[in-house]
Coordinates of C-alpha atoms and ligand atoms in Angstrom, one line a residue:
X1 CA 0.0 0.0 0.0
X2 CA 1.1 4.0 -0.7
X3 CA 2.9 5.7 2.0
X4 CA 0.4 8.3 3.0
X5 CA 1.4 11.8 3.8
X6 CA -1.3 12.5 6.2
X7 CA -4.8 11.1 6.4
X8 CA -6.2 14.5 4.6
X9 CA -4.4 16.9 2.0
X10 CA -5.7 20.5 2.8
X11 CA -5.0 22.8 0.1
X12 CA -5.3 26.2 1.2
X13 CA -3.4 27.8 4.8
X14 CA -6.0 30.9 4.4
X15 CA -9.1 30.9 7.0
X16 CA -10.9 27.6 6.4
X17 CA -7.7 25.6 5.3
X18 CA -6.5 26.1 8.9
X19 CA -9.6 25.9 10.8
X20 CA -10.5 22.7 8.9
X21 CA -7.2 21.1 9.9
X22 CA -7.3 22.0 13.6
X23 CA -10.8 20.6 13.6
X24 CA -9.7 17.4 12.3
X25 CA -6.8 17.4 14.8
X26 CA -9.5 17.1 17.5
X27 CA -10.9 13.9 16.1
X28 CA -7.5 12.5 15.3
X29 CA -7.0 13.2 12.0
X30 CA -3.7 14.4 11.1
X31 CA -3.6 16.6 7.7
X32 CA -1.2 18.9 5.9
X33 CA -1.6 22.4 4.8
X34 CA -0.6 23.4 1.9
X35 CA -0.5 27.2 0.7
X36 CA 1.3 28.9 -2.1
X37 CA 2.2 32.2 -0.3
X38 CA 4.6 32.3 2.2
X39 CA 3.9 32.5 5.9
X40 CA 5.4 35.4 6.6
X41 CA 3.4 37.0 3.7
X42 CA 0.5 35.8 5.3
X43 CA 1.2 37.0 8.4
X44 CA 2.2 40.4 7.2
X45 CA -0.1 43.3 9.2
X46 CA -0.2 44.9 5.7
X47 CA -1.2 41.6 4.0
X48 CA -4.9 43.0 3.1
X49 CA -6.9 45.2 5.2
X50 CA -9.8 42.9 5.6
X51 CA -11.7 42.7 8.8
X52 CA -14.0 40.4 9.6
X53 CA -17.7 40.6 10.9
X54 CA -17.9 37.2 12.7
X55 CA -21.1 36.3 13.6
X56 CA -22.2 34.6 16.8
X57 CA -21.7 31.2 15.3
X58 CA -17.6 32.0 14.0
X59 CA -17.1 33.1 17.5
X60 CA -18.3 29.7 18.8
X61 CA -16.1 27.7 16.6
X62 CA -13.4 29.7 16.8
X63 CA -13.8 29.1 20.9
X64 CA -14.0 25.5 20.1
X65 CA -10.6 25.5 18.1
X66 CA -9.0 27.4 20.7
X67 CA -8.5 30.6 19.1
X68 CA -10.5 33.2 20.5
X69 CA -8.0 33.1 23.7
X70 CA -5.7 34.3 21.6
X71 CA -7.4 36.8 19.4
X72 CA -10.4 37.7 21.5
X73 CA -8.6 40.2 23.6
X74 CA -8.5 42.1 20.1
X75 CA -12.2 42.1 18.8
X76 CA -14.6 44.9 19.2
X77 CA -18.2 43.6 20.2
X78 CA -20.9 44.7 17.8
X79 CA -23.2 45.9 20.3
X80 CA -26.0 46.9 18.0
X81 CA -26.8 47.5 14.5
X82 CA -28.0 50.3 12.3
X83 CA -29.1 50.2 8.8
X84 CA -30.2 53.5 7.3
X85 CA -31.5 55.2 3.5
X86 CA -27.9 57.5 3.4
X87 CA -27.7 60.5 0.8
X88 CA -24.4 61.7 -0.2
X89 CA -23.3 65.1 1.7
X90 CA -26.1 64.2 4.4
X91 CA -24.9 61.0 5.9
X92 CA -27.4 58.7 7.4
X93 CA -31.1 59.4 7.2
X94 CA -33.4 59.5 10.2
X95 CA -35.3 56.2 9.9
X96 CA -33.2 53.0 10.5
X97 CA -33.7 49.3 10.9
X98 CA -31.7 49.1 14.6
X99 CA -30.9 45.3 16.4
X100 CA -30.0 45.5 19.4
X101 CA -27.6 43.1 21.1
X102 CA -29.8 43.4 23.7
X103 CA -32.4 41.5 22.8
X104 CA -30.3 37.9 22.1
X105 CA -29.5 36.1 25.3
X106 CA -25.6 34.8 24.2
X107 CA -23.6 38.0 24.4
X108 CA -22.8 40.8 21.1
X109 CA -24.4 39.6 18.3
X110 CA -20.8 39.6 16.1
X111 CA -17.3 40.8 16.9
X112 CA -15.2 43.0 14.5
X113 CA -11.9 41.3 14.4
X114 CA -8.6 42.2 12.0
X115 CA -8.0 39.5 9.8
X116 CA -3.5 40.5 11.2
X117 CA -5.1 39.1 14.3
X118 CA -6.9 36.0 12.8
X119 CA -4.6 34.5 10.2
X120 CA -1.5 34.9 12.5
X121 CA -3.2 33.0 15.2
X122 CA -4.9 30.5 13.1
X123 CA -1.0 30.0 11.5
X124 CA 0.4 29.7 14.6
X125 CA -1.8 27.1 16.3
X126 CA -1.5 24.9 13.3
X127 CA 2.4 25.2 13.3
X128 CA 2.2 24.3 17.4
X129 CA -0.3 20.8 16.6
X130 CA 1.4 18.1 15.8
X131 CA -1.2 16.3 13.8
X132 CA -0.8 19.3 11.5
X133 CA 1.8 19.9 8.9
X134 CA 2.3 22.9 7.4
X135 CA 4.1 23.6 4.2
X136 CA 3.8 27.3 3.1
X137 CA 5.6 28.3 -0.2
X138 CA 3.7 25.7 -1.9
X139 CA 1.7 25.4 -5.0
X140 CA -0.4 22.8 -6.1
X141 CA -0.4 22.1 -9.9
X142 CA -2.2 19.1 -10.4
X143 CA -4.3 16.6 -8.0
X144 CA -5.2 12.8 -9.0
X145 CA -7.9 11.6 -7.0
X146 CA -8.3 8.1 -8.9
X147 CA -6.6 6.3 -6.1
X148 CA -7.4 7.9 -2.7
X149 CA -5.9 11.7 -3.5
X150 CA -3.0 12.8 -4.2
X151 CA -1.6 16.2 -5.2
X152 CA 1.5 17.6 -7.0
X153 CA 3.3 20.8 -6.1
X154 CA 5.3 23.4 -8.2
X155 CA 8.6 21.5 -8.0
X156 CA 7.1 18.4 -8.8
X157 CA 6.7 16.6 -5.2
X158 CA 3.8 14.4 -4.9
X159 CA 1.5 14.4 -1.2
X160 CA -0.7 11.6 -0.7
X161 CA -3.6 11.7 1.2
X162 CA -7.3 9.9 1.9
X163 CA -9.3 12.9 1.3
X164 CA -8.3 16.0 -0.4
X165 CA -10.0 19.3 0.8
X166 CA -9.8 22.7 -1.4
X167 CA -10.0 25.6 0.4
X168 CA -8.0 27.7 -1.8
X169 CA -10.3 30.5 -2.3
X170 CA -12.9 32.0 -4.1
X171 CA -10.9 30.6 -7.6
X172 CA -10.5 27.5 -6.3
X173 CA -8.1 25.5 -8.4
X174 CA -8.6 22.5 -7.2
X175 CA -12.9 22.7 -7.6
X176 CA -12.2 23.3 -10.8
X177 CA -10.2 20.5 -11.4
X178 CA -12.4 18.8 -9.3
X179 CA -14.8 19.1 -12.3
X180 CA -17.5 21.4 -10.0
X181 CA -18.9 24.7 -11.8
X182 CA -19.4 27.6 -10.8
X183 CA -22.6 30.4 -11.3
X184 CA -21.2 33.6 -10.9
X185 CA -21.0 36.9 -12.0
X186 CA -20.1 40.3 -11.2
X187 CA -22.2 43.0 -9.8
X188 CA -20.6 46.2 -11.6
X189 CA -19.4 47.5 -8.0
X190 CA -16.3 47.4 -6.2
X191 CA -15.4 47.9 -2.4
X192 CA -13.0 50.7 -1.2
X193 CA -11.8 49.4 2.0
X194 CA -9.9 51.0 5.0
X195 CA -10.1 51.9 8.6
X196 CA -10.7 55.2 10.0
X197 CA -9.8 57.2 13.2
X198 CA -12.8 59.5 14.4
X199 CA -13.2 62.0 17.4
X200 CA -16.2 60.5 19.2
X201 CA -16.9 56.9 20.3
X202 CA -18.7 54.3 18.3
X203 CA -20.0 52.8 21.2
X204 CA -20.2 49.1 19.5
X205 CA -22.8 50.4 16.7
X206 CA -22.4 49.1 13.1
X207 CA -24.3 51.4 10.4
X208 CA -24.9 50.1 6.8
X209 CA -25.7 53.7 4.8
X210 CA -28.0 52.4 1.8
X211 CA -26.4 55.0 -0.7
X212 CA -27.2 55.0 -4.4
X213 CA -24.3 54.1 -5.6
X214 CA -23.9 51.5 -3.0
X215 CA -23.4 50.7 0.9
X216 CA -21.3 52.1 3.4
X217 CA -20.2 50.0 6.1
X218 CA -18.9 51.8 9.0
X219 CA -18.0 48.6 11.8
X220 CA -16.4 49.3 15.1
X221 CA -12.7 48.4 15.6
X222 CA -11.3 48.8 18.9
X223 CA -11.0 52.4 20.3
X224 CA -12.0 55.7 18.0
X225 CA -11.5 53.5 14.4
X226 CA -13.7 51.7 12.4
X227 CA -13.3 49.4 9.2
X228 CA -15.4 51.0 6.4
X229 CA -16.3 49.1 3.5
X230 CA -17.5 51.6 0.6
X231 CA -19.2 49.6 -2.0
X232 CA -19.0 52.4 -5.3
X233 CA -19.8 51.6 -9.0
X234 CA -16.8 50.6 -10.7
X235 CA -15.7 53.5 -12.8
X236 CA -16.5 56.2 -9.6
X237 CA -14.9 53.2 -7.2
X238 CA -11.7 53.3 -9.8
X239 CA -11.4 56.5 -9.7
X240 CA -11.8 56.8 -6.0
X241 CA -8.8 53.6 -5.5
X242 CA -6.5 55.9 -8.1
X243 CA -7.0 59.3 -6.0
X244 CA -4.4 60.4 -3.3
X245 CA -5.4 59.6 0.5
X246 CA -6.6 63.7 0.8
X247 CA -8.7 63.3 -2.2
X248 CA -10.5 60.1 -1.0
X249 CA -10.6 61.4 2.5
X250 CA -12.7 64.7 0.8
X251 CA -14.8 62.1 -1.0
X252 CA -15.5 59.7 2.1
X253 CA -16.3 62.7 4.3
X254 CA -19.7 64.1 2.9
X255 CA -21.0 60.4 2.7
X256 CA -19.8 59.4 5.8
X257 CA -21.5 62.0 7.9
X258 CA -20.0 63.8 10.9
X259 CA -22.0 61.7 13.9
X260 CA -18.3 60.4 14.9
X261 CA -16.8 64.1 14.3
X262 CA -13.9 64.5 12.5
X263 CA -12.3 61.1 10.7
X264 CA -9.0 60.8 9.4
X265 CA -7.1 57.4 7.5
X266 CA -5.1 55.0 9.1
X267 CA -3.1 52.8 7.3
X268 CA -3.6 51.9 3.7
X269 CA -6.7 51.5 1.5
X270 CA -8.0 48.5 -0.8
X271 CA -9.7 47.8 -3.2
X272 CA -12.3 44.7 -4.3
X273 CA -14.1 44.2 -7.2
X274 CA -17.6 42.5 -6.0
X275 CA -18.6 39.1 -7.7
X276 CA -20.6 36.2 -7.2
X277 CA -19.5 32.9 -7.0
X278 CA -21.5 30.0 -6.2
X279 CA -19.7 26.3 -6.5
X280 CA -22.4 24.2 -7.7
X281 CA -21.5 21.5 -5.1
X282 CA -19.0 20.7 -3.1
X283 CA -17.9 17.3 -3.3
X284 CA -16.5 15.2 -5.9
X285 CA -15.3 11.9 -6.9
Ligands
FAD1 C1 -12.6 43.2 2.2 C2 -13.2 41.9 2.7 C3 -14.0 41.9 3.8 C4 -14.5 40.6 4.2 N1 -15.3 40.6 5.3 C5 -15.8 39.5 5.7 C6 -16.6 39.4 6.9 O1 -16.9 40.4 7.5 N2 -17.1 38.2 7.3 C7 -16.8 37.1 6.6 O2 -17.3 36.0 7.0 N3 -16.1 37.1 5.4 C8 -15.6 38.2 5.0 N4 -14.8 38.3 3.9 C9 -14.7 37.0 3.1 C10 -13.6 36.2 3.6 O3 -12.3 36.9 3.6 C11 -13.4 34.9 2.8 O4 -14.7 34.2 2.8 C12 -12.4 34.0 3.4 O5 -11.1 34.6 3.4 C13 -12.4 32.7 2.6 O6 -11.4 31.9 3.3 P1 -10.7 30.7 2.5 O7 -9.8 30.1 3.5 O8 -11.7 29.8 1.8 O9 -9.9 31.4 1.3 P2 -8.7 32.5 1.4 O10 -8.7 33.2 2.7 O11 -8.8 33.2 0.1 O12 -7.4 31.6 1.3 C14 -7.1 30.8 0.2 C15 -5.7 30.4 0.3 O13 -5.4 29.4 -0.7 C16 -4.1 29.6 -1.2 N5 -4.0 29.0 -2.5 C17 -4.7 29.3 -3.7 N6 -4.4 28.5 -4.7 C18 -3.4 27.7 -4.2 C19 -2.7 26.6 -4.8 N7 -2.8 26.3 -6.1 N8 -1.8 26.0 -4.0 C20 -1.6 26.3 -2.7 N9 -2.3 27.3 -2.1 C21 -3.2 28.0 -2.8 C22 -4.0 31.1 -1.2 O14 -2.6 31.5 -1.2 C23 -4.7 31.5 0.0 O15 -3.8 31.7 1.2 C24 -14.3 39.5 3.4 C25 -13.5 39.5 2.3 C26 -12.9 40.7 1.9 C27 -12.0 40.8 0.7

């Protein structure tokens, strides 16, 4: 019988790649983790300016992992939510949809939490389990799965496995190869993203701004900043990623409102096209 690498190739060291693994490692299933990028790219507080709304349910797992010790100390509770009709230069309207955290018996209903925080604590709890292997700097090429699974890397290497998971993103290579399509298309917007320092106090409250050329997501980050997500149409969006931090900062003011007072950048600013992409299953022979 084939020598077998581990009892489950994992394809992806991103959020689920990881998660997956150390969930397996619980039931005594050893795996190994394979990602293209290196780890200290991945690790990188630069690496992409996401942060994540984890809803009541991510918290749970990650608490079941044994993450949240480490990261929890670094989430903002969303304490309540506000969706409001916004119109540029006027901010939010008067009338919003409002949940309060309140009103659910298990705690905030989400945490904001910086994906810096996340991904290095999700990389280093799979480096410290020894059921886990992780090899960073790898590319898969090709996968056969016609004999239990195997997969080949950039280099030519081969990794055998029982079971091989893909949880290599949104383009996942090895769906693809996999054989399972995809429905999908874009939605003509993209998403300025940042985080912002403000005068006042969020006080926990995430607002949604309904504009019309999209939402404004203004989410509570620890102290006086919040992550905004500005969803624009693409050629107003492009023109807002190309303009200097001053110009975009002009732009974001009007439509942001001044309920926080003044709001100035911090750090750098991203941009994401917006697309749909739905795998039409998720398992394959
Ligand atoms: C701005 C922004 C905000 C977001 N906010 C939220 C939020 O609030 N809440 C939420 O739930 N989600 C949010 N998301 C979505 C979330 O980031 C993704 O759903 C999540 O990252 C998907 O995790 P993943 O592990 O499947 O893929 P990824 O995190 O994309 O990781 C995939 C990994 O696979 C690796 N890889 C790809 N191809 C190969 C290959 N051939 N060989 C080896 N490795 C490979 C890549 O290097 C990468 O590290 C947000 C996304 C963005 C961009």
């Amino acid at each position: 019988m084939e020598q077998l690498d581990a009892d489950i190739l994992i394809v992806g060291g991103g959020l689920n790649g990881p998660c997956l693994a150390l969930a397996c490692a619980q039931a005594g299933m050893s795996s190994v983790v394979l990602d293209a990028l290196p780890a200290v790219t991945r690790s990188d507080v630069g690496f992409d300016g996401r942060a994540y709304a984890l809803a009541l349910a991510s918290v749970r797992m990650l608490r079941a992992l044994g993450i949240w010790d480490e990261v929890g100390e670094f989430a903002q509770p969303i304490l309540e939510i506000k969706a409001s009709d916004g119109r540029a230069g006027e901010g939010a309207g008067p009338f919003f949809l409002h949940f309060d955290h309140a009103e659910i018996e298990e705690g905030p209903m989400g945490h904001m939490l910086e994906d810096r925080y996340l991904r290095r604590a999700l990389l280093a709890a799979i480096e410290a389990e020894p059921l886990i292997t992780h090899r960073a700097s790898a590319r898969v090429l090709s996968q056969d799965t016609s004999s239990l699974a195997a997969v080949t890397l950039e280099g030519g290497e081969v990794l055998r496995g029982r079971l091989l998971i893909g949880a290599d993103g949104r383009r996942s290579g090895v769906a693809e190869r996999a054989g399972i399509k995809r429905t999908g298309w874009g939605y003509g917007q993209t998403a300025l993203v940042c985080a912002v320092n403000h005068e006042l106090p969020h006080n926990g409250i995430a607002h949604q701004f309904f504009m019309p050329g999209g939402p404004l997501a203004i989410l509570p980050l620890p102290g006086n900043q919040s992550s905004i997500v500005w969803s624009e149409s693409e050629p107003r969006a492009g023109a807002l990623a190309r303009a200097s931090d001053d110009d975009f900062m002009t732009a974001l003011r009007p439509v942001f409102g001044s309920f926080l007072g003044d709001i100035s950048l911090s750090g750098q600013r991203f941009s994401y096209p917006l697309t749909l992409s739905l795998a039409q299953g998720f398992v394959a022979e």
